[in-house]
C-alpha atoms as one frame of an Amber mdcrd trajectory, in Angstrom:
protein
  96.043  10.763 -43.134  92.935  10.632 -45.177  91.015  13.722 -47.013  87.280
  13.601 -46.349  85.365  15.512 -48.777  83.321  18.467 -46.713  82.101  20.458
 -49.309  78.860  18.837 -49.937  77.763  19.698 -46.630  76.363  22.779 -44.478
  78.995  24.620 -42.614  78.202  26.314 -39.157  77.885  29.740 -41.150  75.623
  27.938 -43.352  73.315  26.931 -40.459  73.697  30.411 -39.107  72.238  31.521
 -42.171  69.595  29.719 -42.190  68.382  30.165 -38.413  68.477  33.518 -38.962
  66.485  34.024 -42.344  63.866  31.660 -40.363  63.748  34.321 -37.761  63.678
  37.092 -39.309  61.620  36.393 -42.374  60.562  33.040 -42.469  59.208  32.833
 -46.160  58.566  29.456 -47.553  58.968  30.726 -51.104  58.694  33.958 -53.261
  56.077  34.466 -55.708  56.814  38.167 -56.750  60.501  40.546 -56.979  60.733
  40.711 -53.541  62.344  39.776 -50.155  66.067  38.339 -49.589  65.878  37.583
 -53.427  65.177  41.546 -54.577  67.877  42.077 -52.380  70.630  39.232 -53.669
  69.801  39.840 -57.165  70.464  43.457 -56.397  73.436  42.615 -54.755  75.249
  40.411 -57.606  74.091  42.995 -59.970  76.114  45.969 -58.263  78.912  43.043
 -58.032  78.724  42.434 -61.910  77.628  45.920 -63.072  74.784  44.442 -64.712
  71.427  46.089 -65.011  69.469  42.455 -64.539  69.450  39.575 -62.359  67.438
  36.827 -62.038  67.659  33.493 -59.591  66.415  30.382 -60.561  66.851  26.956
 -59.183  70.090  25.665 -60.970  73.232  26.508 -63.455  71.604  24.220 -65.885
  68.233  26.201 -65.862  70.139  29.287 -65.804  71.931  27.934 -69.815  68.429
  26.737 -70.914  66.822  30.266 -70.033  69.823  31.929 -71.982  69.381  29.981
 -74.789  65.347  30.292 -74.762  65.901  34.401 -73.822  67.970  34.359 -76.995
  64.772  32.693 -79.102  67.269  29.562 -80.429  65.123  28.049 -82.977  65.384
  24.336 -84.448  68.541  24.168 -86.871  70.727  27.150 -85.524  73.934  26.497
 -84.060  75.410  27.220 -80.746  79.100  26.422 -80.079  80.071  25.142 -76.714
  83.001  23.788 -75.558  83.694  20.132 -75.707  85.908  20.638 -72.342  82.812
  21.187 -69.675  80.052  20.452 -67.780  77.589  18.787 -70.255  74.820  21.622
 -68.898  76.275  23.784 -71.785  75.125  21.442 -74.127  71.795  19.511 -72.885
  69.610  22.190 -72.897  69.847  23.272 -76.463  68.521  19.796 -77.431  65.495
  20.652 -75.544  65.342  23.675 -78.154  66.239  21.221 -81.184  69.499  23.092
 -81.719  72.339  21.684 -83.440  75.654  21.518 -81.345  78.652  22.583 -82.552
  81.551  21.290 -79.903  84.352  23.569 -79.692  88.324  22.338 -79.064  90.348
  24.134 -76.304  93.868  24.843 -75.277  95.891  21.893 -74.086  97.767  23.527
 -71.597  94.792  25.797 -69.381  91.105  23.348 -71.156  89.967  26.886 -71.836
  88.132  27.041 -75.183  89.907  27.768 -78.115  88.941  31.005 -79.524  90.549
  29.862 -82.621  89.041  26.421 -82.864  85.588  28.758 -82.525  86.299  30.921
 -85.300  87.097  28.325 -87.498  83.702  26.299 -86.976  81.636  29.323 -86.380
  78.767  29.802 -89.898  76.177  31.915 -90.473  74.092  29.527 -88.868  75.945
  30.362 -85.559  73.399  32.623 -83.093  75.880  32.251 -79.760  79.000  30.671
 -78.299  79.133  29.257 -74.604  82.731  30.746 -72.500  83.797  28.624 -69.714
  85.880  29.964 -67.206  88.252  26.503 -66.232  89.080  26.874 -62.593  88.775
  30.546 -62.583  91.092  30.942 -65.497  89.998  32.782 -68.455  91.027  33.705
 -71.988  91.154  37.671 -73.285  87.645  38.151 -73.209  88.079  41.497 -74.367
  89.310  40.381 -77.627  87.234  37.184 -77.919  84.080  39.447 -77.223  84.648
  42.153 -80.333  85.062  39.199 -82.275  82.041  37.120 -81.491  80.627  40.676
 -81.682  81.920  41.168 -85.389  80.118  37.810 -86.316  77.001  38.653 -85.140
  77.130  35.872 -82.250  76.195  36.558 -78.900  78.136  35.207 -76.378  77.224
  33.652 -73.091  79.558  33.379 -70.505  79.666  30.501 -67.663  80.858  32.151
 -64.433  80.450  28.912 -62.568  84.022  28.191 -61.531  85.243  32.088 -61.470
  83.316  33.730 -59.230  84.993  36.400 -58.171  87.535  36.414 -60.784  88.947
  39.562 -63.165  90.402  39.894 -66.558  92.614  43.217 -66.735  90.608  44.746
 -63.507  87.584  43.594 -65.067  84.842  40.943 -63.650  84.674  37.910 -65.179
  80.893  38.015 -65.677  80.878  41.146 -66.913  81.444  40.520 -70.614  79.199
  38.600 -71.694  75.857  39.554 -73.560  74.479  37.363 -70.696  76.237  34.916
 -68.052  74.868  32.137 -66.092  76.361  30.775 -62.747  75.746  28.221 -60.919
  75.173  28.120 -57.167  74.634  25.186 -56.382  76.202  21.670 -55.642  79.640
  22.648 -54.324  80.456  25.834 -55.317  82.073  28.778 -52.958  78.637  29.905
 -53.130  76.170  27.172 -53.234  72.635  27.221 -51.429  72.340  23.338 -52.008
  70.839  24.286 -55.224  70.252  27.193 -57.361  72.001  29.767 -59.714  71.598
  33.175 -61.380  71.298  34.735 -65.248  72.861  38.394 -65.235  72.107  40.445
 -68.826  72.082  44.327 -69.842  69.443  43.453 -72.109  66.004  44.222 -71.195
  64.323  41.393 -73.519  66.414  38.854 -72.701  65.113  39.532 -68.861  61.853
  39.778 -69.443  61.790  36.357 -71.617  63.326  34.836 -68.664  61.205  36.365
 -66.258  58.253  34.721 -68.925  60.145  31.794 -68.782  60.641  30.701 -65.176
  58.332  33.287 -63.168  54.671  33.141 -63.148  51.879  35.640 -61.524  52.810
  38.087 -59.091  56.797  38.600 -60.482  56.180  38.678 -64.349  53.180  41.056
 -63.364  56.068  42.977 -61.503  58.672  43.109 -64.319  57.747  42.444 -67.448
  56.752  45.817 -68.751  56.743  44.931 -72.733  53.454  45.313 -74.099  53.807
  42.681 -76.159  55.056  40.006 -73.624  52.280  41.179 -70.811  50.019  39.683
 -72.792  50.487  36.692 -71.583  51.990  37.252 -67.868  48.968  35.439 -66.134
  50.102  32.236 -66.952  53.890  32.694 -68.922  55.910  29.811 -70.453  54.907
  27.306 -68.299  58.221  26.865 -66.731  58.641  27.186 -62.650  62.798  27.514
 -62.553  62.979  29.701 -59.323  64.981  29.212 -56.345  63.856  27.840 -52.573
  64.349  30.782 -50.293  66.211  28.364 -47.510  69.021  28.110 -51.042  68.914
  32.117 -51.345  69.298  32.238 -47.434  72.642  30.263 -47.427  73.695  31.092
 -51.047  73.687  35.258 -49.633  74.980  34.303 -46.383  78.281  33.371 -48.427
  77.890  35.879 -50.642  78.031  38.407 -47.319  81.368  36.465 -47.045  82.648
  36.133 -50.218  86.013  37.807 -49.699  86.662  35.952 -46.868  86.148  32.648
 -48.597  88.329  33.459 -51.967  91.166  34.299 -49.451  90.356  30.969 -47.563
  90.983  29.372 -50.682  93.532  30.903 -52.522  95.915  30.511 -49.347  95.342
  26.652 -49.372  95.376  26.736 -53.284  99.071  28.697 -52.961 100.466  26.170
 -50.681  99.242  23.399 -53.098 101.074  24.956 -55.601 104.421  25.945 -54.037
 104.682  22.043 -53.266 103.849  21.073 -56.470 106.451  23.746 -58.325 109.128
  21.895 -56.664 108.511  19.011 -59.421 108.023  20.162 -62.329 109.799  17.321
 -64.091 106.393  15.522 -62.729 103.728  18.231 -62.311 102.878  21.873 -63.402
 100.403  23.943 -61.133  97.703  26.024 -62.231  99.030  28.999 -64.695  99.426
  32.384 -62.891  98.752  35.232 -65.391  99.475  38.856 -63.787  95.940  40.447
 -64.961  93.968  38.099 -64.374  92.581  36.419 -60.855  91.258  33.248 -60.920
  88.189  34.421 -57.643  86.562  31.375 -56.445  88.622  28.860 -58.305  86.430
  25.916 -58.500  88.920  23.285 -59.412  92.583  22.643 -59.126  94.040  21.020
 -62.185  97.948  20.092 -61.833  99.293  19.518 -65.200 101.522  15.826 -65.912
 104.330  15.921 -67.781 104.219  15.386 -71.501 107.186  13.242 -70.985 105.074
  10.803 -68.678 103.415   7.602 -70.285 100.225   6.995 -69.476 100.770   4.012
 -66.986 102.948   5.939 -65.548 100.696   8.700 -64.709  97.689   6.733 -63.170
 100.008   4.659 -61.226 100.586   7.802 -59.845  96.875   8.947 -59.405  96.847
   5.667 -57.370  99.794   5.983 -55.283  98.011   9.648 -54.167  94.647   7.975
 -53.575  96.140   4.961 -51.747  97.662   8.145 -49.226  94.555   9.260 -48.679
  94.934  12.609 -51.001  91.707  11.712 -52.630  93.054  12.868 -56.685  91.330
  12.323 -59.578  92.937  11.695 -63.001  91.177  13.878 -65.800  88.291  16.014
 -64.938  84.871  14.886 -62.761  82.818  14.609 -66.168  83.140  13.315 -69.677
  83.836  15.527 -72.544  80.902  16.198 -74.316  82.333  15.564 -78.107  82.734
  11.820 -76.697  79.034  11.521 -75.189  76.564   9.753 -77.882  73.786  11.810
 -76.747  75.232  14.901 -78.770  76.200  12.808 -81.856  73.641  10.314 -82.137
  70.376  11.383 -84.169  68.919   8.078 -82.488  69.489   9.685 -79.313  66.224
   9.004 -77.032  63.823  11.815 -77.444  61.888  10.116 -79.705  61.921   6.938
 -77.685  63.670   4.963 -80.428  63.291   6.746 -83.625  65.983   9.580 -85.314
  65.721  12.711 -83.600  64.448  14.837 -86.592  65.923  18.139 -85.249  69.969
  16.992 -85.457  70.135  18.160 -89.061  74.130  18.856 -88.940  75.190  16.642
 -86.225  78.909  15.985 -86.492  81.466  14.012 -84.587  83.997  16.360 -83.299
  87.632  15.472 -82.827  88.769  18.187 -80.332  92.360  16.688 -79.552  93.023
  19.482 -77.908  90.584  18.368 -75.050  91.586  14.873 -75.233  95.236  15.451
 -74.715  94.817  18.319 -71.791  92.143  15.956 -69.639  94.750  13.313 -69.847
  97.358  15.209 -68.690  95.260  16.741 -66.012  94.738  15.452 -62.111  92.201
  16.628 -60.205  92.492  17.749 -56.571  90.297  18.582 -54.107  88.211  21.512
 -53.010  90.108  23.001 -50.321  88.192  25.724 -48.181  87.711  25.793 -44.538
  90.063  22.913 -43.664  92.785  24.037 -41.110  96.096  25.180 -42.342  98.085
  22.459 -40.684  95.662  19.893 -42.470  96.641  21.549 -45.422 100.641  21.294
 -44.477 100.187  17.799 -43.719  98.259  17.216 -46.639 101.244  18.940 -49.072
 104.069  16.942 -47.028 102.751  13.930 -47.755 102.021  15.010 -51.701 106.342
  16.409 -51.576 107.115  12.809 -50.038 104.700  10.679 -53.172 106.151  13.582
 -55.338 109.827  13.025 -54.508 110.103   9.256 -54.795 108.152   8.852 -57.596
């Protein structure tokens, strides 16, 4: 048996989707708030309890409008975590903002709120949350005390969709929170994403930032910021309306497709609880619920050497269980871009704006995306598929 990755692809609901938003509206794209994306935004912001929503045309667009709603200026500091997709961090060089990377737990990757307070200055203006595979921290806690600081916090809802801290949404906390939904998320139109916020500004900057014409006419009500509404920030981050079309479709099905996953997800982890001595599944935490779950980590034993674990890694890919050891991308405290003040924006000269660029250590990171493998996205595939799939992982598991 061999895994085949599917979920890069349209599914037949997908296609339904889109047949059907052809036929009934048939709108190559939207210039104003209107359409299937009044409606979606409306729908994610009952979802979220938020008073705004705004599309645009990626998760990475969605962190550079947060940053630019927040009015980052050269020389203040964000922290983001060093465990995460490097969209948390590219961005804010685009704003000339100095990057503070921030450790995270060894045994869940989530970001350390410890490791945060201890690097957070009076230079700090926000800190980036990452959700890890639908697991979270106490955001209640971690809020009031970004909140005591004076630092706004922006939360990544990208892997949690769905997902609840003590009955309440991840997404919700935030002073804003970006999501993507795109690539292969539970609810991915191809490409796109969303920025949710309470605060009427920071929507109306974004709106300046990404919208131009009919929609910033429509919403930004500021007297200040109409003044320049004809022509905005110059910046056209919106999403298609074939992305909306299928991104909503799953959105209508949302439910549905959590459940898909969390059964396949369970039996993952009942077969990989009967070896502990070799693996640890995913932490279950009573109040909280991981939602779409966008990644399954197992954790290796401490006790295991290194060679020892990615002989493993291979022994599951020569199977066919298609595992990956660590996590799909790099940690960002390792990537020169971020420490280098010769770093390519200035073709080869310094970049002037890294005024307090630092190496980070972060061991924390380094040790739990060692420990870590990787295993597939498991959705739609057929229950005995994912039997199969588990026997075979018991039978590596049980002679290694």
């Amino acid at each position: 048996m061999h895994f085949v990755p599917r979920n890069n692809m349209y599914t037949k609901d997908d296609i339904i989707s889109i047949l059907s938003f052809l036929n009934d509206n048939n709108i190559l794209s939207y210039y104003g708030d209107e359409g299937l994306q009044h409606t979606y935004e409306e729908k994610i912001k009952d979802y979220l309890g938020s008073k705004h929503v705004i599309l645009v045309n990626s998760g990475t667009n969605a962190l550079f409008a947060a940053y630019f709603a927040l009015g980052i200026m050269p020389g203040d500091e964000v922290i983001v975590p060093a465990f995460s997709f490097y969209a948390v961090a590219s961005p804010l060089l685009l704003l000339h903002a100095n990057i503070v990377m921030a450790d995270c737990d060894c045994d869940t990757g989530l970001i350390s709120m410890q490791d945060v307070l201890y690097k957070a200055s009076d230079r700090t203006k926000a800190v980036v949350v990452n959700h890890i595979a639908g697991d979270s921290i106490d955001m209640h806690l971690f809020v009031e005390r970004m909140h005591k600081m004076g630092i706004t916090v922006i939360e990544d809802l990208s892997l949690a969709f769905g997902g609840e801290d003590h009955g309440c949404r991840l997404g919700s906390f935030g002073d804003l929170t970006c999501c993507s939904l795109g690539s292969t998320k539970l609810l991915s139109g191809g490409q796109g994403g969303f920025i949710s916020t309470n605060n009427r500004e920071y929507f109306e900057r974004i709106i300046m930032l990404g919208c131009f014409g009919r929609r910033a006419h429509q919403n930004v009500l500021n007297p200040f910021y109409r003044q320049f509404v004809n022509v905005s920030y110059g910046l056209n981050i919106r999403m298609q309306s074939i992305a909306i079309a299928v991104s909503y479709g799953r959105f209508q099905r949302l439910e549905e497709l959590i459940r898909m996953r969390h059964e396949r997800y369970s039996m993952l982890s009942k077969c990989i609880s009967e070896h502990t001595s070799i693996l640890s599944p995913p932490r279950r935490v009573t109040e909280k619920f991981r939602g779409s779950w966008h990644g399954y980590y197992a954790l290796c034993n401490d006790d295991i050497p290194e060679d020892s674990r990615l002989h493993l890694v291979n022994l599951m890919n020569t199977s066919g269980l298609y595992v990956t050891k660590g996590a799909h991308y790099p940690l960002l405290h390792k990537e020169k871009l971020f420490y280098l003040q010769k770093d390519g924006f200035y073709r080869t000269k310094d970049n002037p704006f890294k005024t307090n660029v630092r190496l980070y250590s972060c061991e924390n990171a380094i040790r739990y995306n060692n420990r870590i493998i990787s295993f597939p996205l498991f959705l739609d595939e057929e229950m005995d598929f994912i039997e199969s799939y588990c026997n075979k992982l018991n039978d590596i598991l049980a002679h290694f």
